[in-house]
Tab-separated table of C-alpha atoms in Angstrom:
chain	number	residue	atom	x	y	z
K	136	MET	CA	-15.699	-103.926	36.674
K	137	LYS	CA	-14.535	-100.160	36.894
K	138	ARG	CA	-15.927	-99.664	33.437
K	139	PHE	CA	-19.258	-101.123	34.570
K	140	PHE	CA	-19.538	-98.720	37.469
K	141	ILE	CA	-18.652	-95.713	35.316
K	142	THR	CA	-21.311	-96.756	32.756
K	143	PHE	CA	-23.848	-97.361	35.588
K	144	ARG	CA	-23.112	-94.025	37.172
K	145	VAL	CA	-23.581	-92.162	33.859
K	146	THR	CA	-26.797	-93.978	33.266
K	147	LEU	CA	-28.170	-92.877	36.630
K	148	ILE	CA	-27.170	-89.289	35.976
K	149	LEU	CA	-28.975	-89.273	32.684
K	150	PHE	CA	-32.074	-90.923	34.335
K	151	PHE	CA	-32.390	-88.386	37.067
K	152	SER	CA	-31.711	-85.570	34.648
K	153	LEU	CA	-34.600	-86.731	32.431
K	154	VAL	CA	-36.847	-87.176	35.505
K	155	SER	CA	-36.025	-83.586	36.609
K	156	PHE	CA	-36.597	-82.264	33.181
K	157	GLY	CA	-39.934	-84.104	33.057
K	158	LEU	CA	-41.011	-82.507	36.363
K	159	ALA	CA	-39.958	-79.121	35.227
K	160	ARG	CA	-42.054	-79.519	32.123
K	161	ALA	CA	-44.987	-80.739	34.201
K	162	GLU	CA	-45.025	-77.564	36.226
K	163	PRO	CA	-44.151	-74.663	33.914
K	164	ALA	CA	-42.835	-71.499	35.566
K	165	THR	CA	-45.445	-68.853	36.418
K	166	ARG	CA	-45.431	-65.989	34.002
K	167	TYR	CA	-46.232	-62.446	34.987
K	168	PRO	CA	-48.335	-60.462	35.420
K	169	ILE	CA	-50.780	-63.101	36.858
K	170	VAL	CA	-54.354	-62.187	35.700
K	171	ILE	CA	-56.950	-62.126	38.461
K	172	SER	CA	-60.556	-62.037	37.580
K	173	ASN	CA	-61.895	-62.916	40.999
K	174	ILE	CA	-60.507	-60.482	43.628
K	175	GLU	CA	-61.747	-62.815	46.426
K	176	ASP	CA	-58.812	-65.030	45.433
K	177	LEU	CA	-56.494	-62.196	46.010
K	178	ARG	CA	-58.102	-61.459	49.433
K	179	ALA	CA	-57.779	-65.095	50.470
K	180	ALA	CA	-53.950	-64.650	49.918
K	181	GLY	CA	-53.916	-61.593	52.139
K	182	ILE	CA	-54.454	-58.625	49.876
K	183	ALA	CA	-57.833	-56.896	49.698
K	184	PHE	CA	-57.947	-54.869	46.421
K	185	SER	CA	-61.295	-53.256	45.495
K	186	TRP	CA	-61.393	-52.157	41.845
K	187	ARG	CA	-64.214	-50.606	39.715
K	188	GLU	CA	-67.357	-52.315	40.694
K	189	GLN	CA	-65.547	-55.220	42.325
K	190	THR	CA	-65.341	-54.691	46.014
K	191	VAL	CA	-64.237	-56.990	48.870
K	192	LYS	CA	-64.221	-56.558	52.646
K	193	GLU	CA	-61.296	-54.605	53.682
K	194	PHE	CA	-58.679	-55.693	56.230
K	195	ASN	CA	-57.852	-53.494	59.260
K	196	ASN	CA	-54.524	-52.648	57.852
K	197	GLN	CA	-55.633	-50.136	55.224
K	198	CYS	CA	-53.270	-48.195	52.879
K	199	TYR	CA	-53.222	-44.661	51.574
K	200	TYR	CA	-56.050	-42.756	50.056
K	201	TYR	CA	-54.123	-40.688	47.464
K	202	GLY	CA	-56.852	-39.788	44.966
K	203	ASP	CA	-60.078	-41.205	43.425
K	204	GLY	CA	-57.910	-43.078	40.910
K	205	GLY	CA	-55.578	-44.446	43.558
K	206	HIS	CA	-55.642	-48.112	44.618
K	207	ASN	CA	-57.902	-49.201	47.447
K	208	LEU	CA	-55.576	-51.664	49.267
K	209	SER	CA	-55.525	-53.279	52.638
K	210	PHE	CA	-53.490	-56.222	54.050
K	211	SER	CA	-54.184	-59.050	56.444
K	212	ASP	CA	-52.488	-59.249	59.867
K	213	GLU	CA	-50.521	-62.185	58.790
K	214	LEU	CA	-49.115	-60.464	55.746
K	215	VAL	CA	-48.244	-57.259	57.678
K	216	SER	CA	-46.622	-59.279	60.490
K	217	ASP	CA	-44.425	-61.020	57.925
K	218	TYR	CA	-43.286	-57.743	56.354
K	219	VAL	CA	-42.777	-56.188	59.804
K	220	SER	CA	-40.408	-59.064	60.706
K	221	LYS	CA	-38.339	-57.978	57.573
K	222	GLY	CA	-38.092	-54.365	58.696
K	223	PHE	CA	-41.107	-52.794	57.054
K	224	SER	CA	-44.049	-50.914	58.581
K	225	LEU	CA	-47.565	-50.706	57.235
K	226	HIS	CA	-46.636	-47.248	55.941
K	227	SER	CA	-43.577	-48.346	53.940
K	228	LEU	CA	-45.352	-51.544	52.711
K	229	CYS	CA	-48.152	-49.374	51.360
K	230	LEU	CA	-45.777	-46.939	49.735
K	231	ALA	CA	-43.892	-49.757	48.177
K	232	ILE	CA	-46.690	-51.729	46.656
K	233	VAL	CA	-48.217	-48.804	44.770
K	234	SER	CA	-44.708	-48.006	43.451
K	235	GLU	CA	-45.525	-50.563	40.640
K	236	ALA	CA	-42.130	-52.354	40.843
K	237	ARG	CA	-41.867	-55.287	38.375
K	238	PHE	CA	-38.154	-55.775	38.833
K	239	ASP	CA	-35.869	-55.549	41.880
K	240	PRO	CA	-33.726	-52.362	41.477
K	241	GLU	CA	-30.700	-53.998	42.939
K	242	THR	CA	-30.589	-57.525	41.303
K	243	GLY	CA	-32.759	-57.058	38.225
K	244	MET	CA	-34.854	-60.120	39.275
K	245	ARG	CA	-38.395	-60.160	37.924
K	246	LEU	CA	-40.878	-59.794	40.730
K	247	PRO	CA	-44.267	-61.599	40.765
K	248	THR	CA	-46.897	-59.174	39.793
K	249	PHE	CA	-50.659	-59.149	39.208
K	250	VAL	CA	-53.392	-57.308	37.355
K	251	VAL	CA	-57.155	-57.437	38.056
K	252	MET	CA	-59.259	-57.682	34.874
K	253	GLU	CA	-62.929	-57.496	34.055
K	254	GLU	CA	-62.679	-60.792	32.212
K	255	ALA	CA	-66.121	-61.066	30.477
K	256	GLU	CA	-66.073	-57.455	29.113
K	257	PHE	CA	-62.442	-57.735	28.236
K	258	LYS	CA	-62.925	-60.890	26.021
K	259	SER	CA	-65.965	-59.258	24.472
K	260	VAL	CA	-64.193	-56.055	23.190
K	261	PHE	CA	-61.350	-58.076	21.753
K	262	LYS	CA	-63.487	-60.872	20.232
K	263	GLY	CA	-62.621	-61.385	16.610
K	264	LYS	CA	-59.719	-58.838	16.870
K	265	ASN	CA	-55.998	-59.388	16.351
K	266	ILE	CA	-54.514	-57.377	19.143
K	267	SER	CA	-51.018	-57.395	17.451
K	268	LYS	CA	-52.464	-55.443	14.537
K	269	LEU	CA	-54.122	-52.835	16.604
K	270	LYS	CA	-52.769	-49.322	17.149
K	271	THR	CA	-51.806	-48.206	20.695
K	272	ILE	CA	-54.662	-45.722	20.853
K	273	GLU	CA	-57.122	-48.398	19.716
K	274	ILE	CA	-56.072	-50.775	22.516
K	275	GLU	CA	-56.262	-47.912	25.023
K	276	GLU	CA	-59.800	-46.902	23.967
K	277	LEU	CA	-60.943	-50.632	23.979
K	278	ALA	CA	-59.548	-51.836	27.308
K	279	GLY	CA	-57.766	-49.057	29.155
K	280	ASP	CA	-60.284	-49.140	31.957
K	281	LEU	CA	-60.865	-52.827	31.961
K	282	VAL	CA	-57.384	-53.770	33.428
K	283	SER	CA	-55.846	-52.439	36.610
K	284	THR	CA	-52.299	-51.208	36.843
K	285	GLU	CA	-49.645	-53.976	37.397
K	286	LEU	CA	-48.738	-54.335	41.054
K	287	PRO	CA	-46.146	-56.531	42.775
K	288	LEU	CA	-47.067	-59.462	45.029
K	289	GLN	CA	-43.634	-59.004	46.700
K	290	VAL	CA	-41.828	-55.694	47.136
K	291	PRO	CA	-38.166	-54.997	47.034
K	292	SER	CA	-36.569	-55.277	50.437
K	293	CYS	CA	-34.731	-52.008	50.053
K	294	PHE	CA	-38.154	-50.200	50.053
K	295	LYS	CA	-38.644	-50.994	53.744
K	296	GLY	CA	-37.512	-47.646	54.998
K	297	GLY	CA	-39.903	-45.730	52.722
K	298	THR	CA	-36.894	-43.876	51.020
K	299	PRO	CA	-35.970	-46.046	48.152
K	300	TYR	CA	-33.859	-43.397	46.249
K	301	SER	CA	-31.359	-43.467	49.094
K	302	ASP	CA	-31.771	-47.034	50.399
K	303	CYS	CA	-31.512	-48.975	47.265
K	304	ASN	CA	-28.401	-49.740	45.274
K	305	TRP	CA	-30.017	-48.826	41.981
K	306	ARG	CA	-28.681	-50.842	39.118
K	307	PHE	CA	-31.976	-51.702	37.176
K	308	ASP	CA	-35.060	-49.907	36.324
K	309	ILE	CA	-38.116	-51.175	38.322
K	310	ILE	CA	-40.561	-50.935	35.424
K	311	SER	CA	-38.587	-52.288	32.506
K	312	GLY	CA	-35.844	-54.274	34.203
K	313	SER	CA	-33.240	-52.598	31.852
K	314	LYS	CA	-29.877	-51.737	33.359
K	315	LEU	CA	-29.540	-48.118	34.468
K	316	LYS	CA	-26.950	-45.681	33.243
K	317	GLU	CA	-23.741	-45.160	35.238
K	318	GLY	CA	-24.352	-42.478	37.865
K	319	THR	CA	-28.101	-43.048	38.307
K	320	ARG	CA	-27.596	-44.281	41.755
K	321	GLU	CA	-25.682	-41.059	42.787
K	322	SER	CA	-28.460	-38.996	41.028
K	323	TYR	CA	-31.180	-40.772	43.050
K	324	LYS	CA	-29.376	-40.180	46.406
K	325	LYS	CA	-29.172	-36.500	45.396
K	326	LEU	CA	-32.912	-36.651	44.770
K	327	ASP	CA	-33.583	-38.099	48.243
K	328	LYS	CA	-31.209	-35.489	49.874
K	329	ALA	CA	-33.356	-32.804	48.259
K	330	PHE	CA	-36.634	-34.371	49.359
K	331	ALA	CA	-35.320	-34.518	52.941
K	332	ALA	CA	-34.430	-30.752	52.876
K	333	ALA	CA	-37.772	-29.788	51.280
K	334	ILE	CA	-39.805	-32.004	53.594
K	335	SER	CA	-37.979	-30.749	56.735
K	336	ALA	CA	-39.371	-27.237	55.811
K	337	HIS	CA	-42.909	-28.663	55.388
K	338	PRO	CA	-45.475	-27.468	57.985
K	339	GLY	CA	-46.233	-31.106	58.822
K	340	TRP	CA	-42.734	-31.560	59.936
K	341	GLN	CA	-41.852	-27.958	61.125
K	342	ASP	CA	-44.763	-27.785	63.559
K	343	CYS	CA	-43.672	-30.772	65.488
K	344	ASP	CA	-42.501	-30.076	68.975
K	345	ASP	CA	-40.768	-32.716	71.004
K	346	SER	CA	-42.144	-31.194	74.263
K	347	LEU	CA	-45.729	-32.269	73.207
K	348	ALA	CA	-47.026	-35.573	74.477
K	349	VAL	CA	-46.666	-38.400	71.969
K	350	GLU	CA	-50.421	-38.488	71.333
K	351	ASP	CA	-50.488	-34.732	70.713
K	352	GLN	CA	-47.603	-34.927	68.272
K	353	ARG	CA	-49.638	-37.547	66.347
K	354	ILE	CA	-52.656	-35.263	66.272
K	355	TYR	CA	-51.109	-31.919	65.663
K	356	CYS	CA	-47.981	-32.738	63.706
K	357	ILE	CA	-48.649	-35.862	61.672
K	358	ALA	CA	-52.224	-36.794	60.873
K	359	GLU	CA	-51.661	-40.441	60.190
K	360	ARG	CA	-55.219	-41.283	58.915
K	361	TRP	CA	-57.920	-39.380	57.224
K	362	GLY	CA	-60.090	-39.596	60.225
K	363	GLU	CA	-57.656	-37.330	62.072
K	364	ARG	CA	-57.684	-34.606	59.417
K	365	ASP	CA	-59.778	-31.500	59.730
K	366	ALA	CA	-62.688	-31.912	57.484
K	367	SER	CA	-62.846	-28.195	56.718
K	368	GLU	CA	-59.410	-28.462	55.067
K	369	ASP	CA	-59.509	-31.831	53.466
K	370	GLY	CA	-63.102	-32.250	52.513
K	371	GLU	CA	-64.455	-35.844	52.517
K	372	LEU	CA	-62.675	-38.043	55.066
K	373	ILE	CA	-61.673	-41.550	54.322
K	374	VAL	CA	-61.775	-42.996	57.816
K	375	LYS	CA	-59.140	-45.654	58.639
K	376	ARG	CA	-57.156	-45.077	55.402
K	377	LEU	CA	-53.647	-43.674	55.779
K	378	ALA	CA	-53.370	-40.026	54.809
K	379	PRO	CA	-50.320	-38.801	52.766
K	380	GLU	CA	-49.042	-35.421	53.762
K	381	GLY	CA	-48.729	-34.103	50.122
K	382	TYR	CA	-49.400	-35.005	46.524
K	383	GLY	CA	-47.002	-34.413	43.609
K	384	ILE	CA	-43.513	-34.423	45.398
K	385	SER	CA	-42.101	-32.244	42.594
K	386	ASP	CA	-44.410	-29.370	43.932
K	387	LEU	CA	-41.966	-29.126	46.762
K	388	PHE	CA	-39.433	-27.846	44.125
K	389	VAL	CA	-41.236	-26.031	41.402
K	390	ASP	CA	-43.975	-23.273	41.462
K	391	GLU	CA	-47.433	-23.425	39.824
K	392	GLU	CA	-45.888	-22.665	36.447
K	393	GLY	CA	-43.383	-25.406	36.691
K	394	LYS	CA	-40.377	-23.117	37.325
K	395	ARG	CA	-37.682	-24.229	39.774
K	396	LEU	CA	-37.953	-22.576	43.163
K	397	PRO	CA	-34.940	-20.590	44.366
K	398	GLY	CA	-32.613	-22.624	46.418
K	399	SER	CA	-33.782	-25.969	45.191
K	400	LEU	CA	-31.166	-28.627	45.290
K	401	LEU	CA	-32.552	-30.075	42.080
K	402	SER	CA	-31.571	-29.425	38.558
K	403	GLU	CA	-34.040	-29.758	35.682
K	404	ARG	CA	-32.535	-33.148	34.804
K	405	ASP	CA	-33.018	-34.291	38.461
K	406	LEU	CA	-36.707	-33.308	38.283
K	407	GLU	CA	-37.106	-35.169	34.947
K	408	LEU	CA	-35.325	-38.242	36.575
K	409	SER	CA	-37.596	-38.410	39.584
K	410	HIS	CA	-40.620	-40.724	39.644
K	411	ALA	CA	-41.609	-39.948	43.246
K	412	SER	CA	-45.270	-39.046	43.591
K	413	PHE	CA	-47.215	-38.584	46.865
K	414	PHE	CA	-45.288	-38.395	50.180
K	415	ASP	CA	-45.873	-38.943	53.800
K	416	ILE	CA	-44.439	-37.563	57.021
K	417	SER	CA	-44.557	-40.045	59.845
K	418	ARG	CA	-42.494	-40.889	62.872
K	419	ILE	CA	-43.231	-44.521	62.018
K	420	LEU	CA	-40.808	-44.231	59.074
K	421	PRO	CA	-37.083	-44.442	59.954
K	422	ASN	CA	-36.208	-41.040	58.429
K	423	GLY	CA	-39.487	-39.432	59.460
K	424	TYR	CA	-40.810	-39.330	55.799
K	425	GLY	CA	-41.305	-41.555	52.852
K	426	TYR	CA	-42.712	-41.488	49.325
K	427	ALA	CA	-44.235	-43.705	46.679
K	428	LEU	CA	-42.899	-43.972	43.058
K	429	ASN	CA	-45.023	-43.994	39.957
K	430	ALA	CA	-48.244	-43.854	41.917
K	431	ASP	CA	-50.816	-41.735	40.144
K	432	GLY	CA	-54.033	-41.109	42.095
K	433	GLY	CA	-55.797	-39.390	39.202
K	434	ALA	CA	-59.061	-40.960	37.959
K	435	GLY	CA	-59.016	-42.484	34.462
K	436	PRO	CA	-57.713	-45.456	32.573
K	437	ALA	CA	-55.179	-47.363	34.638
K	438	ALA	CA	-53.282	-49.939	32.629
K	439	SER	CA	-50.577	-49.284	30.151
K	440	VAL	CA	-50.791	-50.784	26.684
K	441	ALA	CA	-48.040	-53.329	27.486
K	442	THR	CA	-50.036	-54.416	30.561
K	443	ILE	CA	-53.229	-54.857	28.381
K	444	ILE	CA	-51.377	-56.942	25.935
K	445	ALA	CA	-50.061	-59.086	28.792
K	446	ALA	CA	-53.509	-59.481	30.148
K	447	HIS	CA	-54.808	-60.485	26.793
K	448	ASP	CA	-52.637	-63.500	27.059
K	449	GLY	CA	-53.959	-64.228	30.506
K	450	SER	CA	-56.231	-67.127	29.510
K	451	LYS	CA	-53.174	-69.237	28.821
K	452	PRO	CA	-51.760	-71.553	31.431
K	453	GLY	CA	-49.482	-69.939	34.063
K	454	ARG	CA	-51.286	-66.661	34.282
K	455	GLN	CA	-54.469	-67.501	36.293
K	456	ILE	CA	-53.542	-69.311	39.433
K	457	SER	CA	-55.149	-70.371	42.716
K	458	SER	CA	-55.270	-68.332	45.889
K	459	LYS	CA	-53.000	-71.007	47.517
K	460	ARG	CA	-50.342	-70.331	44.881
K	461	LEU	CA	-50.834	-66.529	45.281
K	462	LYS	CA	-50.237	-66.855	48.915
K	463	GLU	CA	-47.060	-68.844	48.405
K	464	LEU	CA	-45.807	-66.146	46.000
K	465	ILE	CA	-46.641	-63.345	48.449
K	466	GLY	CA	-44.898	-65.178	51.245
K	467	ASN	CA	-41.630	-66.004	49.366
């Protein structure tokens, strides 16, 4: 009898294992980046992303204008509310998503990411071509402007304060996922310390006077949105979009010829290590300032060759998914 129960138990374990295996095979894991050819699907999931000739109605929660080549992003109230409950603000969420993280810097976990693609034109230029045999420059010329940069559907939680170099326990590269060299975390903290020192001397920070009324501080110290900027200084205004305080954060430490400014806390190696781009000064951010990583607002081809190759594989199962599944990924 004992032998019978042991045999029966083993049989059950094998049965449920096979059933589980079958279910797993029936629903293959989603591979990234997800290729999106219809941006309305992305908007239905809570992210409005206008790109090239594809435009969608923007949500009220609009992100930064940081150059003609920058991403035109806005989020639904539901999505922003979810991130606010996790300690983010609209400012830090916008800074985080354009930082192009594909991996969590603390755990190395692959983040769900997406690209937007001009599908018909993309398939046309590669018709009859073996992409694996093409040179890098050929791929760039064929499709460099047909695929967007790769952006995350979820952002690392340590980006919530807008100062990831000091807030994250850096162990992995956010683009490649590779393990970082020993001491990188300390170097990044040094970078952030230097950013704080330089930004505290910035006019947008220095001119703030706590004796002013809060509404006056917002107007005269920190122009949060392009509609609050002086048109004579900033040219064309992008009403409703968040306005960064400065572009090219390395400009805070080097002169026009690229030489390090006297008194800078950064070494040449530190400057080479930094991927910080535009920065913002805002009382909404915990430290009064924040910055994006990797975000390039210059006009021109967006996607890297690696992203274009990944998009080329986008017609296969697991890459193009429904707006319902997109919303599930964003909400995880």
